[in-house]
PDB file of C-alpha atoms in Angstrom:
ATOM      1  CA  UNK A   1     -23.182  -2.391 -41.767  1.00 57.00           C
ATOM      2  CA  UNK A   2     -21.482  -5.479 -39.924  1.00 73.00           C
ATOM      3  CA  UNK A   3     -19.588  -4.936 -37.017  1.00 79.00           C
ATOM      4  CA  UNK A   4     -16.111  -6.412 -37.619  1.00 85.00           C
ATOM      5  CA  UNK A   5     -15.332  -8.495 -34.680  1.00 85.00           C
ATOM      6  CA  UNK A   6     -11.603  -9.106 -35.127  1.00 85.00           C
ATOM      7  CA  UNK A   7     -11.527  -5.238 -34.995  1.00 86.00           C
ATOM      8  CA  UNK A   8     -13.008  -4.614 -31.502  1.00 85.00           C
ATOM      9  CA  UNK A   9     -11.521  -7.172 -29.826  1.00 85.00           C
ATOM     10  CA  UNK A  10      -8.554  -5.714 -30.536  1.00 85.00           C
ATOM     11  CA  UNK A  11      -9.051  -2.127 -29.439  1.00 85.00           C
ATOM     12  CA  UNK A  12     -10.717  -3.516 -26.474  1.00 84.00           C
ATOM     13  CA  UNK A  13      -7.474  -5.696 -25.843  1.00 84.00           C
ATOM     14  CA  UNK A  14      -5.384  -2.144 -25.431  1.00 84.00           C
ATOM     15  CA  UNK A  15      -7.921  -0.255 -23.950  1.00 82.00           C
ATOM     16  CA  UNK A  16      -6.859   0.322 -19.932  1.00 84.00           C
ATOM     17  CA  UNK A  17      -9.635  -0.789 -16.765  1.00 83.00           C
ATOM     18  CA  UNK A  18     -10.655   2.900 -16.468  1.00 83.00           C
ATOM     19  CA  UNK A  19     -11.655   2.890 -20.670  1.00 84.00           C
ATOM     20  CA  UNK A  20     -13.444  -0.319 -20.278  1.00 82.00           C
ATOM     21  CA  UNK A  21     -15.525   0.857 -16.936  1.00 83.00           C
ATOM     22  CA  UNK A  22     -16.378   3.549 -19.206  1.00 86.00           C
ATOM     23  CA  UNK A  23     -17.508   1.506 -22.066  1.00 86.00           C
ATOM     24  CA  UNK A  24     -19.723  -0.827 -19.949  1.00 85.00           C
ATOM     25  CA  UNK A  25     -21.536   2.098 -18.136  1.00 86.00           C
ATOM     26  CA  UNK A  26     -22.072   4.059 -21.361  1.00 88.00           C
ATOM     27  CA  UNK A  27     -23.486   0.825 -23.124  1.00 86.00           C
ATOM     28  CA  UNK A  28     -25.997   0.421 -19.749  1.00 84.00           C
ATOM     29  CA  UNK A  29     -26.539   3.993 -20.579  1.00 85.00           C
ATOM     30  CA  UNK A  30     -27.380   3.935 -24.088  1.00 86.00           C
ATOM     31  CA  UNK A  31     -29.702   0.555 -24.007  1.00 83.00           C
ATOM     32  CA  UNK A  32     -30.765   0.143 -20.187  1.00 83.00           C
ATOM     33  CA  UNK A  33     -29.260  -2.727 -19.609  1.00 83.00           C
ATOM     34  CA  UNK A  34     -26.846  -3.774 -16.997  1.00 79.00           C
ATOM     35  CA  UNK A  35     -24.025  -5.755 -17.037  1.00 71.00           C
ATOM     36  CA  UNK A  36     -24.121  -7.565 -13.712  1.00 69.00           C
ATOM     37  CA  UNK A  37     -24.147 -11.371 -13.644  1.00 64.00           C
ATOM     38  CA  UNK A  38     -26.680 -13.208 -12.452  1.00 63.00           C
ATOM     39  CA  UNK A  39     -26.243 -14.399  -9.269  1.00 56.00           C
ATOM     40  CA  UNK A  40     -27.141 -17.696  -8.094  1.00 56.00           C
ATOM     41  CA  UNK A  41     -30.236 -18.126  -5.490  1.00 52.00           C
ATOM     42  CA  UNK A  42     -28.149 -19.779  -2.587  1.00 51.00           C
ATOM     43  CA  UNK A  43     -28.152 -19.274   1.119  1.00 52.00           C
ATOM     44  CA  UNK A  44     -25.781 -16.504   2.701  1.00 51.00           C
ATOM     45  CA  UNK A  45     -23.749 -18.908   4.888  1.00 51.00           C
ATOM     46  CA  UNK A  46     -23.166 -21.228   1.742  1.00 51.00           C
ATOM     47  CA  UNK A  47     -21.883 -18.870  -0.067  1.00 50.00           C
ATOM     48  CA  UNK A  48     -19.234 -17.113   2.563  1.00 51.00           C
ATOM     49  CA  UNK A  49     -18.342 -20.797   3.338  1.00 55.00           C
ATOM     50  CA  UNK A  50     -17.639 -21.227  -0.873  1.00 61.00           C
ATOM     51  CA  UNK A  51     -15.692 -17.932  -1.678  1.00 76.00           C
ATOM     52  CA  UNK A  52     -11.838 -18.769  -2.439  1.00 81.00           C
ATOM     53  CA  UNK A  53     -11.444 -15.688  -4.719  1.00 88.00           C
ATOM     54  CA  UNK A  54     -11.922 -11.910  -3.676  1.00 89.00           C
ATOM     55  CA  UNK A  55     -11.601  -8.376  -5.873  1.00 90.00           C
ATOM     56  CA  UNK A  56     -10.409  -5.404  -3.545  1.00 90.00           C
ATOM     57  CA  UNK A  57     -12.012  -2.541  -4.440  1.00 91.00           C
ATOM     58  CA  UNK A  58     -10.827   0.955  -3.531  1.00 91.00           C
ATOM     59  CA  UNK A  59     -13.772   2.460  -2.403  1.00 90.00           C
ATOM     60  CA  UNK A  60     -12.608   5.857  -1.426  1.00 91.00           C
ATOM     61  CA  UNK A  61      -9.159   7.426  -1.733  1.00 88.00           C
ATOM     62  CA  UNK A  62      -9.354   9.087   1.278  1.00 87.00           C
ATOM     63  CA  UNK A  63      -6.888  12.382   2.186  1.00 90.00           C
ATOM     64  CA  UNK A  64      -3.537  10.867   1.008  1.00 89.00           C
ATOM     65  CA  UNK A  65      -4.074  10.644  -2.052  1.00 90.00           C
ATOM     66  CA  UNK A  66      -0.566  10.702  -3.458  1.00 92.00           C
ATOM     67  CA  UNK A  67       0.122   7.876  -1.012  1.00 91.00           C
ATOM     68  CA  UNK A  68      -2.523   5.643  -2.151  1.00 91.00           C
ATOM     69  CA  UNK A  69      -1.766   6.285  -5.348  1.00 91.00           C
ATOM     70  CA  UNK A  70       1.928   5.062  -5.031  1.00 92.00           C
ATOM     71  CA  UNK A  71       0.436   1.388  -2.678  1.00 90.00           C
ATOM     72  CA  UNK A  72      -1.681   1.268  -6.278  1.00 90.00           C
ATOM     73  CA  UNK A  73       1.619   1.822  -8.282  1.00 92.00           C
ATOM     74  CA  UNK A  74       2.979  -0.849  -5.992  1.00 90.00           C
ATOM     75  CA  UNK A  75       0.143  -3.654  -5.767  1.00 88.00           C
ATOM     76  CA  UNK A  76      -0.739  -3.549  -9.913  1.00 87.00           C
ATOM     77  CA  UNK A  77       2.529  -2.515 -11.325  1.00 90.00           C
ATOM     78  CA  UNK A  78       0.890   0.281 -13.110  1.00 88.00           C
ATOM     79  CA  UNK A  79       2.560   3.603 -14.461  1.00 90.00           C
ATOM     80  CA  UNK A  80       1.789   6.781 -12.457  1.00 90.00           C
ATOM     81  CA  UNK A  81      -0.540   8.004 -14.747  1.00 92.00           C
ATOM     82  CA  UNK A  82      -2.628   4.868 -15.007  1.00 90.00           C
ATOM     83  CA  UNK A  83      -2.127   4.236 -11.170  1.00 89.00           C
ATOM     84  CA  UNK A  84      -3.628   7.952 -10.712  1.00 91.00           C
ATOM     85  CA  UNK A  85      -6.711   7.578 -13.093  1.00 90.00           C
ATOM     86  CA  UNK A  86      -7.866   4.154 -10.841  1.00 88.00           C
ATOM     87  CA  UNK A  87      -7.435   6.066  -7.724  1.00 89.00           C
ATOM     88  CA  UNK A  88      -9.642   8.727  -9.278  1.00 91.00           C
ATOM     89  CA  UNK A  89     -12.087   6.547 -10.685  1.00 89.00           C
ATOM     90  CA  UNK A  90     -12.809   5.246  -7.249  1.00 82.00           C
ATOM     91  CA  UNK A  91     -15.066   3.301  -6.612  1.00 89.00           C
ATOM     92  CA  UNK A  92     -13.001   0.701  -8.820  1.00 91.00           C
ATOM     93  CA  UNK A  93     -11.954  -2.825  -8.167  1.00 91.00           C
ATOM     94  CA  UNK A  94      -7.833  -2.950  -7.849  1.00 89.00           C
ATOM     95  CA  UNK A  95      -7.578  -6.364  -7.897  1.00 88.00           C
ATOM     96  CA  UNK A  96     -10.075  -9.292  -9.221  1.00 89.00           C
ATOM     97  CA  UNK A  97      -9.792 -12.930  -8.251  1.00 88.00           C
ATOM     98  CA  UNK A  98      -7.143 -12.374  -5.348  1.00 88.00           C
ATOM     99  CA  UNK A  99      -6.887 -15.187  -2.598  1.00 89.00           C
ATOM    100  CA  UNK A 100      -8.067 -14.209   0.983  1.00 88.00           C
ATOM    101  CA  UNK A 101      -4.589 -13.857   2.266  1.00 89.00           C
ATOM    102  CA  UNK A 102      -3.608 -11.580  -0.649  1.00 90.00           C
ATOM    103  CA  UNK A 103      -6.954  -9.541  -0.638  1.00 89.00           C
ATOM    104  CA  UNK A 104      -6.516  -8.909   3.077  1.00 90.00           C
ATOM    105  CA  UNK A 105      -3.020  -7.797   2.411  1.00 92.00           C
ATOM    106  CA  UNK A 106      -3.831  -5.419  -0.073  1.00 90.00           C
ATOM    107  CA  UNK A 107      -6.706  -3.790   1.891  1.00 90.00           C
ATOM    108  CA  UNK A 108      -4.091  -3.657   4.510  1.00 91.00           C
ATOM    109  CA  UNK A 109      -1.504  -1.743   2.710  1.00 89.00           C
ATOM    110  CA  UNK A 110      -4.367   0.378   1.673  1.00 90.00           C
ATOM    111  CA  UNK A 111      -5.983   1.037   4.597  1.00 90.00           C
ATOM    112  CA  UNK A 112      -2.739   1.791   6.099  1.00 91.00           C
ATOM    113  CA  UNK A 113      -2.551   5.085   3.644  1.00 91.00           C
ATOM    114  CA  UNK A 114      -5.790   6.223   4.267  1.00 90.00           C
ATOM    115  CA  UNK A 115      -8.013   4.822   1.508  1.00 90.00           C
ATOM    116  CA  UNK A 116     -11.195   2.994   2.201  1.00 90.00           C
ATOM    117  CA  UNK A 117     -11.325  -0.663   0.622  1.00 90.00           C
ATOM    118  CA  UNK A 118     -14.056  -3.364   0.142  1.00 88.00           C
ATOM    119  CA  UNK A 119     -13.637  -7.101  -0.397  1.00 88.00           C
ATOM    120  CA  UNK A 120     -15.642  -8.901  -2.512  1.00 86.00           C
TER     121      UNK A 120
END
């Protein structure tokens, strides 16, 4: 049977961030494998010094909940529902390639409801 390319691309194409997280861990699952990039052998301080872009990942909701899920509403310009499933699929990266000024602001806003946020 041949896989039909066209075909997955597309579903993957409407499929939300939760959906895909889920289809990457169950394909590590199923052929232990990971899905991590490679990472290039380079000294700590060279690569601090290098990094323009930063993903903000919401580590922990915390106890507001509700309120961290409307600062998610706010910062992706998701729908509730889709804004609630990231919050509860914490740990989960918010935002991907942010600058350092907008990464810090984010993990601001965040941290300012309660939530618990990593840069990376």
């Amino acid at each position: 049977m041949a896989l039909d390319t066209d075909k997955i691309i597309e579903e993957l194409k409407g499929a939300t961030i939760l959906e895909l997280n889920d289809l990457v861990k169950a394909i590590e699952d199923e052929f232990d494998v990971t899905a991590a990039a490679p990472v290039a052998a380079a000294g700590a301080g060279d690569a601090a010094a290098a990094k323009s872009e930063f993903d903000v990942e919401l580590t922990d909701a915390g106890q507001e909940k509700v309120k961290v899920i409307k600062e998610i509403r706010d910062i992706t310009g998701k729908g509730l529902l889709d804004a609630k499933k990231l919050v509860d699929g914490a740990p989960v990266i918010v935002k991907e390639g942010a600058s350092e000024d907008d990464a810090n602001k984010i993990k601001e806003q965040l941290e300012g409801v309660g939530a618990t946020v990593t840069l990376k």
